[in-house]
């Protein structure tokens, strides 16, 4: 999680103080649009940084997934409700931080559920296009599953280097047959066929399956950690 360093409550100067993440957002590092490169220049990049390697992307995704799992295992559970590539920040060493908790809320106890928290009822739509789970619109509820859905889309965005809106539909064939996922992986960043397949299987579990078949984040996290660790070992050897 991006740590909160301080606050100012003076009406004319109200603010929250966070560390400056000089690596920019994951979204800017992936898309590298003119606006993104301008923001990176403001952070100190004199020249456009090279594209993030597959290993670097996996490390950042692992860090963000760990942060989300941390929120979900608090008592009471905290739902982030706005996970996206734009809300994952990088420091100068390439470590990832889950940020922007403006929409985060504690979950509610389920009626008849022995006081266990599971979801948050909502009457309004929130989050970013492409990252919003249909469960939010159909059930008026945010939950671990809807946070997991947004993380799954973020994994797919990182694999493909493409925008989130319509991405699940655009990658439908690969999601149906993950062993073909190398075909949707961003070129020239070092994705192996095995990495692309495993990451796609995580996307399927988190964001593509029907509600009752979704993969819990607690199950997806060790697999993502294993992917990141293996990729780091290969990169060090190279």
PDB file of C-alpha atoms in Angstrom:
ATOM      1  CA  UNK A   1       0.000   0.000   0.000  1.00  0.00           C
ATOM      2  CA  UNK A   2       1.099   3.570  -0.634  1.00  0.00           C
ATOM      3  CA  UNK A   3       1.657   4.905   2.915  1.00  0.00           C
ATOM      4  CA  UNK A   4      -0.032   8.063   4.182  1.00  0.00           C
ATOM      5  CA  UNK A   5       2.668  10.376   5.536  1.00  0.00           C
ATOM      6  CA  UNK A   6       0.561  13.237   6.831  1.00  0.00           C
ATOM      7  CA  UNK A   7      -2.552  15.373   6.590  1.00  0.00           C
ATOM      8  CA  UNK A   8      -3.515  19.020   6.735  1.00  0.00           C
ATOM      9  CA  UNK A   9      -7.072  19.858   7.824  1.00  0.00           C
ATOM     10  CA  UNK A  10      -6.871  23.637   7.427  1.00  0.00           C
ATOM     11  CA  UNK A  11      -9.826  24.526   5.137  1.00  0.00           C
ATOM     12  CA  UNK A  12      -7.723  26.526   2.693  1.00  0.00           C
ATOM     13  CA  UNK A  13      -4.923  23.939   2.587  1.00  0.00           C
ATOM     14  CA  UNK A  14      -6.644  20.605   3.120  1.00  0.00           C
ATOM     15  CA  UNK A  15      -4.492  17.813   1.743  1.00  0.00           C
ATOM     16  CA  UNK A  16      -3.171  14.297   2.178  1.00  0.00           C
ATOM     17  CA  UNK A  17       0.588  13.758   1.928  1.00  0.00           C
ATOM     18  CA  UNK A  18       1.933  10.636   0.216  1.00  0.00           C
ATOM     19  CA  UNK A  19       5.418   9.667  -1.031  1.00  0.00           C
ATOM     20  CA  UNK A  20       6.283  10.858  -4.518  1.00  0.00           C
ATOM     21  CA  UNK A  21       6.479   7.749  -6.714  1.00  0.00           C
ATOM     22  CA  UNK A  22       9.017   8.750  -9.325  1.00  0.00           C
ATOM     23  CA  UNK A  23       8.407   5.663 -11.446  1.00  0.00           C
ATOM     24  CA  UNK A  24       4.979   6.933 -12.466  1.00  0.00           C
ATOM     25  CA  UNK A  25       1.804   4.913 -12.716  1.00  0.00           C
ATOM     26  CA  UNK A  26       1.643   1.447 -14.209  1.00  0.00           C
ATOM     27  CA  UNK A  27      -0.847   2.813 -16.739  1.00  0.00           C
ATOM     28  CA  UNK A  28       1.544   5.514 -17.963  1.00  0.00           C
ATOM     29  CA  UNK A  29       4.436   3.068 -18.139  1.00  0.00           C
ATOM     30  CA  UNK A  30       2.340   0.651 -20.202  1.00  0.00           C
ATOM     31  CA  UNK A  31       0.594   3.007 -22.619  1.00  0.00           C
ATOM     32  CA  UNK A  32       3.389   5.593 -23.127  1.00  0.00           C
ATOM     33  CA  UNK A  33       1.022   8.099 -24.755  1.00  0.00           C
ATOM     34  CA  UNK A  34       2.224  11.700 -25.262  1.00  0.00           C
ATOM     35  CA  UNK A  35       0.309  12.746 -22.123  1.00  0.00           C
ATOM     36  CA  UNK A  36       1.808   9.830 -20.186  1.00  0.00           C
ATOM     37  CA  UNK A  37       5.339  10.700 -21.307  1.00  0.00           C
ATOM     38  CA  UNK A  38       4.751  14.319 -20.277  1.00  0.00           C
ATOM     39  CA  UNK A  39       3.767  13.189 -16.776  1.00  0.00           C
ATOM     40  CA  UNK A  40       6.870  10.989 -16.620  1.00  0.00           C
ATOM     41  CA  UNK A  41       9.047  13.955 -17.637  1.00  0.00           C
ATOM     42  CA  UNK A  42       7.550  15.916 -14.727  1.00  0.00           C
ATOM     43  CA  UNK A  43       8.696  13.087 -12.445  1.00  0.00           C
ATOM     44  CA  UNK A  44      12.280  13.397 -13.657  1.00  0.00           C
ATOM     45  CA  UNK A  45      12.580  11.210 -16.771  1.00  0.00           C
ATOM     46  CA  UNK A  46      14.732  13.260 -19.164  1.00  0.00           C
ATOM     47  CA  UNK A  47      14.092  10.721 -21.918  1.00  0.00           C
ATOM     48  CA  UNK A  48      11.180   8.276 -22.264  1.00  0.00           C
ATOM     49  CA  UNK A  49      11.875   5.195 -20.131  1.00  0.00           C
ATOM     50  CA  UNK A  50      12.085   1.868 -21.942  1.00  0.00           C
ATOM     51  CA  UNK A  51       8.981  -0.349 -21.897  1.00  0.00           C
ATOM     52  CA  UNK A  52       8.597  -2.333 -18.702  1.00  0.00           C
ATOM     53  CA  UNK A  53       9.865  -5.875 -19.158  1.00  0.00           C
ATOM     54  CA  UNK A  54       7.621  -8.845 -18.476  1.00  0.00           C
ATOM     55  CA  UNK A  55       9.530  -9.488 -15.244  1.00  0.00           C
ATOM     56  CA  UNK A  56       9.080  -5.872 -14.109  1.00  0.00           C
ATOM     57  CA  UNK A  57       5.351  -6.012 -14.860  1.00  0.00           C
ATOM     58  CA  UNK A  58       4.961  -9.210 -12.886  1.00  0.00           C
ATOM     59  CA  UNK A  59       6.761  -7.718  -9.879  1.00  0.00           C
ATOM     60  CA  UNK A  60       4.482  -4.678  -9.868  1.00  0.00           C
ATOM     61  CA  UNK A  61       1.365  -6.826 -10.249  1.00  0.00           C
ATOM     62  CA  UNK A  62       2.514  -9.072  -7.412  1.00  0.00           C
ATOM     63  CA  UNK A  63       3.067  -6.063  -5.141  1.00  0.00           C
ATOM     64  CA  UNK A  64      -0.386  -4.655  -5.931  1.00  0.00           C
ATOM     65  CA  UNK A  65      -2.054  -8.033  -5.415  1.00  0.00           C
ATOM     66  CA  UNK A  66      -0.343  -8.380  -2.027  1.00  0.00           C
ATOM     67  CA  UNK A  67      -1.629  -4.953  -1.014  1.00  0.00           C
ATOM     68  CA  UNK A  68      -5.170  -5.825  -2.094  1.00  0.00           C
ATOM     69  CA  UNK A  69      -5.011  -9.115  -0.206  1.00  0.00           C
ATOM     70  CA  UNK A  70      -3.849  -7.187   2.867  1.00  0.00           C
ATOM     71  CA  UNK A  71      -6.952  -4.983   2.687  1.00  0.00           C
ATOM     72  CA  UNK A  72      -9.203  -8.007   2.294  1.00  0.00           C
ATOM     73  CA  UNK A  73      -7.742  -9.731   5.348  1.00  0.00           C
ATOM     74  CA  UNK A  74      -8.197  -6.814   7.765  1.00  0.00           C
ATOM     75  CA  UNK A  75     -10.934  -6.948  10.406  1.00  0.00           C
ATOM     76  CA  UNK A  76     -13.274  -5.571   9.276  1.00  0.00           C
ATOM     77  CA  UNK A  77     -12.486  -6.268   5.644  1.00  0.00           C
ATOM     78  CA  UNK A  78     -11.625  -3.242   3.498  1.00  0.00           C
ATOM     79  CA  UNK A  79     -12.714  -3.125  -0.163  1.00  0.00           C
ATOM     80  CA  UNK A  80     -10.608  -0.920  -2.426  1.00  0.00           C
ATOM     81  CA  UNK A  81     -13.294  -0.489  -5.126  1.00  0.00           C
ATOM     82  CA  UNK A  82     -11.017   1.307  -7.613  1.00  0.00           C
ATOM     83  CA  UNK A  83      -8.221  -1.084  -8.595  1.00  0.00           C
ATOM     84  CA  UNK A  84      -6.752  -0.197 -11.994  1.00  0.00           C
ATOM     85  CA  UNK A  85      -3.422   0.231 -13.751  1.00  0.00           C
ATOM     86  CA  UNK A  86      -3.726   3.976 -13.130  1.00  0.00           C
ATOM     87  CA  UNK A  87      -3.942   3.434  -9.379  1.00  0.00           C
ATOM     88  CA  UNK A  88      -0.788   1.334  -9.139  1.00  0.00           C
ATOM     89  CA  UNK A  89       2.310   3.486  -8.714  1.00  0.00           C
ATOM     90  CA  UNK A  90       5.996   2.637  -9.107  1.00  0.00           C
ATOM     91  CA  UNK A  91       8.910   3.960  -7.101  1.00  0.00           C
ATOM     92  CA  UNK A  92      12.346   4.578  -8.592  1.00  0.00           C
ATOM     93  CA  UNK A  93      13.302   0.931  -7.958  1.00  0.00           C
ATOM     94  CA  UNK A  94      10.268  -0.459  -9.761  1.00  0.00           C
ATOM     95  CA  UNK A  95       8.353  -1.547  -6.668  1.00  0.00           C
ATOM     96  CA  UNK A  96       4.576  -1.341  -7.015  1.00  0.00           C
ATOM     97  CA  UNK A  97       2.175   0.430  -4.644  1.00  0.00           C
ATOM     98  CA  UNK A  98      -1.607   0.238  -4.611  1.00  0.00           C
ATOM     99  CA  UNK A  99      -2.874   3.815  -4.270  1.00  0.00           C
ATOM    100  CA  UNK A 100      -5.977   6.011  -4.433  1.00  0.00           C
ATOM    101  CA  UNK A 101      -8.154   4.700  -1.616  1.00  0.00           C
ATOM    102  CA  UNK A 102     -10.741   7.458  -1.962  1.00  0.00           C
ATOM    103  CA  UNK A 103     -13.473   4.925  -2.717  1.00  0.00           C
ATOM    104  CA  UNK A 104     -12.315   2.317  -0.188  1.00  0.00           C
ATOM    105  CA  UNK A 105     -14.882   1.254   2.411  1.00  0.00           C
ATOM    106  CA  UNK A 106     -15.263  -1.436   5.053  1.00  0.00           C
ATOM    107  CA  UNK A 107     -17.472  -4.361   4.119  1.00  0.00           C
ATOM    108  CA  UNK A 108     -20.785  -5.147   5.780  1.00  0.00           C
ATOM    109  CA  UNK A 109     -21.898  -8.179   7.747  1.00  0.00           C
ATOM    110  CA  UNK A 110     -24.160 -10.539   5.825  1.00  0.00           C
ATOM    111  CA  UNK A 111     -27.574 -11.091   7.400  1.00  0.00           C
ATOM    112  CA  UNK A 112     -27.557 -14.469   9.100  1.00  0.00           C
ATOM    113  CA  UNK A 113     -23.863 -14.883   8.360  1.00  0.00           C
ATOM    114  CA  UNK A 114     -22.583 -14.967  11.963  1.00  0.00           C
ATOM    115  CA  UNK A 115     -21.361 -11.405  11.653  1.00  0.00           C
ATOM    116  CA  UNK A 116     -18.867 -12.220   8.906  1.00  0.00           C
ATOM    117  CA  UNK A 117     -18.305  -9.383   6.446  1.00  0.00           C
ATOM    118  CA  UNK A 118     -18.589 -10.139   2.761  1.00  0.00           C
ATOM    119  CA  UNK A 119     -19.728  -7.180   0.691  1.00  0.00           C
ATOM    120  CA  UNK A 120     -20.722  -3.520   0.560  1.00  0.00           C
ATOM    121  CA  UNK A 121     -24.139  -2.484  -0.709  1.00  0.00           C
ATOM    122  CA  UNK A 122     -24.100   0.503  -3.045  1.00  0.00           C
ATOM    123  CA  UNK A 123     -26.664   2.527  -4.935  1.00  0.00           C
ATOM    124  CA  UNK A 124     -24.248   4.205  -7.323  1.00  0.00           C
ATOM    125  CA  UNK A 125     -21.809   3.049  -9.946  1.00  0.00           C
ATOM    126  CA  UNK A 126     -18.154   3.768  -9.243  1.00  0.00           C
ATOM    127  CA  UNK A 127     -14.755   2.860 -10.605  1.00  0.00           C
ATOM    128  CA  UNK A 128     -13.168   3.168 -14.030  1.00  0.00           C
ATOM    129  CA  UNK A 129     -14.617   1.964 -17.348  1.00  0.00           C
ATOM    130  CA  UNK A 130     -13.299  -1.457 -18.233  1.00  0.00           C
ATOM    131  CA  UNK A 131     -12.465  -2.304 -14.628  1.00  0.00           C
ATOM    132  CA  UNK A 132     -16.029  -2.348 -13.256  1.00  0.00           C
ATOM    133  CA  UNK A 133     -17.516  -5.772 -12.601  1.00  0.00           C
ATOM    134  CA  UNK A 134     -21.057  -6.377 -13.848  1.00  0.00           C
ATOM    135  CA  UNK A 135     -21.852  -7.687 -10.334  1.00  0.00           C
ATOM    136  CA  UNK A 136     -21.777  -4.081  -9.124  1.00  0.00           C
ATOM    137  CA  UNK A 137     -24.482  -3.101 -11.599  1.00  0.00           C
ATOM    138  CA  UNK A 138     -26.592  -6.260 -11.308  1.00  0.00           C
ATOM    139  CA  UNK A 139     -26.428  -6.835  -7.536  1.00  0.00           C
ATOM    140  CA  UNK A 140     -25.609  -3.320  -6.272  1.00  0.00           C
ATOM    141  CA  UNK A 141     -22.777  -4.849  -4.275  1.00  0.00           C
ATOM    142  CA  UNK A 142     -19.019  -4.484  -4.118  1.00  0.00           C
ATOM    143  CA  UNK A 143     -17.063  -7.416  -2.714  1.00  0.00           C
ATOM    144  CA  UNK A 144     -13.777  -9.289  -2.793  1.00  0.00           C
ATOM    145  CA  UNK A 145     -14.925 -10.645  -6.149  1.00  0.00           C
ATOM    146  CA  UNK A 146     -15.389  -7.197  -7.682  1.00  0.00           C
ATOM    147  CA  UNK A 147     -11.957  -6.091  -6.431  1.00  0.00           C
ATOM    148  CA  UNK A 148     -10.578  -9.343  -7.839  1.00  0.00           C
ATOM    149  CA  UNK A 149     -12.272  -8.662 -11.179  1.00  0.00           C
ATOM    150  CA  UNK A 150     -10.551  -5.282 -11.428  1.00  0.00           C
ATOM    151  CA  UNK A 151      -7.207  -6.875 -10.580  1.00  0.00           C
ATOM    152  CA  UNK A 152      -7.821  -9.528 -13.256  1.00  0.00           C
ATOM    153  CA  UNK A 153      -8.422  -6.838 -15.863  1.00  0.00           C
ATOM    154  CA  UNK A 154      -5.234  -5.106 -14.679  1.00  0.00           C
ATOM    155  CA  UNK A 155      -3.327  -8.355 -15.287  1.00  0.00           C
ATOM    156  CA  UNK A 156      -4.712  -8.506 -18.821  1.00  0.00           C
ATOM    157  CA  UNK A 157      -3.886  -4.846 -19.463  1.00  0.00           C
ATOM    158  CA  UNK A 158      -0.310  -5.536 -18.332  1.00  0.00           C
ATOM    159  CA  UNK A 159      -0.019  -8.623 -20.517  1.00  0.00           C
ATOM    160  CA  UNK A 160      -1.340  -6.956 -23.657  1.00  0.00           C
ATOM    161  CA  UNK A 161      -0.375  -3.312 -23.155  1.00  0.00           C
ATOM    162  CA  UNK A 162      -3.872  -2.363 -24.319  1.00  0.00           C
ATOM    163  CA  UNK A 163      -6.668  -0.282 -22.782  1.00  0.00           C
ATOM    164  CA  UNK A 164      -9.140  -1.890 -20.385  1.00  0.00           C
ATOM    165  CA  UNK A 165     -12.379  -0.910 -22.143  1.00  0.00           C
ATOM    166  CA  UNK A 166     -13.623  -3.870 -24.184  1.00  0.00           C
ATOM    167  CA  UNK A 167     -10.425  -5.812 -23.536  1.00  0.00           C
ATOM    168  CA  UNK A 168     -12.042  -8.967 -22.155  1.00  0.00           C
ATOM    169  CA  UNK A 169     -14.198  -9.256 -25.272  1.00  0.00           C
ATOM    170  CA  UNK A 170     -11.274  -8.487 -27.562  1.00  0.00           C
ATOM    171  CA  UNK A 171      -9.219 -11.277 -25.946  1.00  0.00           C
ATOM    172  CA  UNK A 172     -12.105 -13.737 -25.873  1.00  0.00           C
ATOM    173  CA  UNK A 173     -10.356 -16.438 -27.935  1.00  0.00           C
ATOM    174  CA  UNK A 174      -7.241 -16.440 -25.761  1.00  0.00           C
ATOM    175  CA  UNK A 175      -9.314 -16.463 -22.593  1.00  0.00           C
ATOM    176  CA  UNK A 176     -11.197 -19.486 -23.862  1.00  0.00           C
ATOM    177  CA  UNK A 177      -7.906 -21.199 -24.778  1.00  0.00           C
ATOM    178  CA  UNK A 178      -5.134 -19.818 -22.516  1.00  0.00           C
ATOM    179  CA  UNK A 179      -2.482 -21.950 -24.218  1.00  0.00           C
ATOM    180  CA  UNK A 180      -2.787 -19.532 -27.181  1.00  0.00           C
ATOM    181  CA  UNK A 181      -2.309 -16.421 -25.011  1.00  0.00           C
ATOM    182  CA  UNK A 182       1.174 -15.680 -26.357  1.00  0.00           C
ATOM    183  CA  UNK A 183      -0.629 -14.259 -29.385  1.00  0.00           C
ATOM    184  CA  UNK A 184      -2.147 -11.404 -27.348  1.00  0.00           C
ATOM    185  CA  UNK A 185       0.978 -10.634 -25.296  1.00  0.00           C
ATOM    186  CA  UNK A 186       2.697  -7.304 -25.883  1.00  0.00           C
ATOM    187  CA  UNK A 187       5.648  -7.726 -28.214  1.00  0.00           C
ATOM    188  CA  UNK A 188       9.271  -6.969 -27.343  1.00  0.00           C
ATOM    189  CA  UNK A 189       8.918  -7.012 -23.548  1.00  0.00           C
ATOM    190  CA  UNK A 190       9.952 -10.624 -23.026  1.00  0.00           C
ATOM    191  CA  UNK A 191       6.742 -12.542 -22.344  1.00  0.00           C
ATOM    192  CA  UNK A 192       7.285 -16.283 -22.632  1.00  0.00           C
ATOM    193  CA  UNK A 193       4.510 -18.569 -23.799  1.00  0.00           C
ATOM    194  CA  UNK A 194       4.332 -20.118 -20.314  1.00  0.00           C
ATOM    195  CA  UNK A 195       4.073 -16.729 -18.591  1.00  0.00           C
ATOM    196  CA  UNK A 196       1.362 -15.552 -20.963  1.00  0.00           C
ATOM    197  CA  UNK A 197      -0.623 -18.750 -20.450  1.00  0.00           C
ATOM    198  CA  UNK A 198      -0.420 -18.709 -16.654  1.00  0.00           C
ATOM    199  CA  UNK A 199      -1.248 -14.998 -16.406  1.00  0.00           C
ATOM    200  CA  UNK A 200      -4.215 -15.535 -18.714  1.00  0.00           C
ATOM    201  CA  UNK A 201      -5.433 -18.409 -16.548  1.00  0.00           C
ATOM    202  CA  UNK A 202      -5.377 -16.021 -13.588  1.00  0.00           C
ATOM    203  CA  UNK A 203      -7.359 -13.475 -15.609  1.00  0.00           C
ATOM    204  CA  UNK A 204      -9.914 -16.172 -16.429  1.00  0.00           C
ATOM    205  CA  UNK A 205     -10.246 -17.135 -12.767  1.00  0.00           C
ATOM    206  CA  UNK A 206     -10.499 -13.583 -11.463  1.00  0.00           C
ATOM    207  CA  UNK A 207     -12.478 -11.823 -14.174  1.00  0.00           C
ATOM    208  CA  UNK A 208     -13.809 -14.128 -16.888  1.00  0.00           C
ATOM    209  CA  UNK A 209     -15.577 -16.892 -15.023  1.00  0.00           C
ATOM    210  CA  UNK A 210     -19.155 -16.607 -13.794  1.00  0.00           C
ATOM    211  CA  UNK A 211     -19.617 -15.323 -10.258  1.00  0.00           C
ATOM    212  CA  UNK A 212     -19.910 -18.721  -8.574  1.00  0.00           C
ATOM    213  CA  UNK A 213     -16.763 -20.045 -10.290  1.00  0.00           C
ATOM    214  CA  UNK A 214     -14.504 -17.062  -9.656  1.00  0.00           C
ATOM    215  CA  UNK A 215     -11.056 -17.648  -8.195  1.00  0.00           C
ATOM    216  CA  UNK A 216     -10.477 -16.095  -4.741  1.00  0.00           C
ATOM    217  CA  UNK A 217      -7.631 -13.616  -4.597  1.00  0.00           C
ATOM    218  CA  UNK A 218      -6.070 -15.726  -1.834  1.00  0.00           C
ATOM    219  CA  UNK A 219      -5.742 -18.528  -4.403  1.00  0.00           C
ATOM    220  CA  UNK A 220      -4.504 -16.322  -7.251  1.00  0.00           C
ATOM    221  CA  UNK A 221      -1.838 -14.507  -5.198  1.00  0.00           C
ATOM    222  CA  UNK A 222       0.563 -17.464  -4.644  1.00  0.00           C
ATOM    223  CA  UNK A 223       0.458 -18.251  -8.354  1.00  0.00           C
ATOM    224  CA  UNK A 224       1.226 -14.636  -9.235  1.00  0.00           C
ATOM    225  CA  UNK A 225       4.050 -14.593  -6.683  1.00  0.00           C
ATOM    226  CA  UNK A 226       5.507 -17.751  -8.220  1.00  0.00           C
ATOM    227  CA  UNK A 227       5.343 -16.179 -11.692  1.00  0.00           C
ATOM    228  CA  UNK A 228       7.133 -13.044 -10.495  1.00  0.00           C
ATOM    229  CA  UNK A 229       9.802 -14.987  -8.640  1.00  0.00           C
ATOM    230  CA  UNK A 230      10.551 -17.240 -11.609  1.00  0.00           C
ATOM    231  CA  UNK A 231      10.675 -14.270 -13.991  1.00  0.00           C
ATOM    232  CA  UNK A 232      13.070 -12.446 -11.673  1.00  0.00           C
ATOM    233  CA  UNK A 233      15.405 -15.449 -11.553  1.00  0.00           C
ATOM    234  CA  UNK A 234      15.443 -15.688 -15.354  1.00  0.00           C
ATOM    235  CA  UNK A 235      16.126 -11.944 -15.671  1.00  0.00           C
ATOM    236  CA  UNK A 236      19.009 -12.109 -13.184  1.00  0.00           C
ATOM    237  CA  UNK A 237      20.526 -15.049 -15.034  1.00  0.00           C
ATOM    238  CA  UNK A 238      20.274 -13.193 -18.349  1.00  0.00           C
TER     239      UNK A 238
END
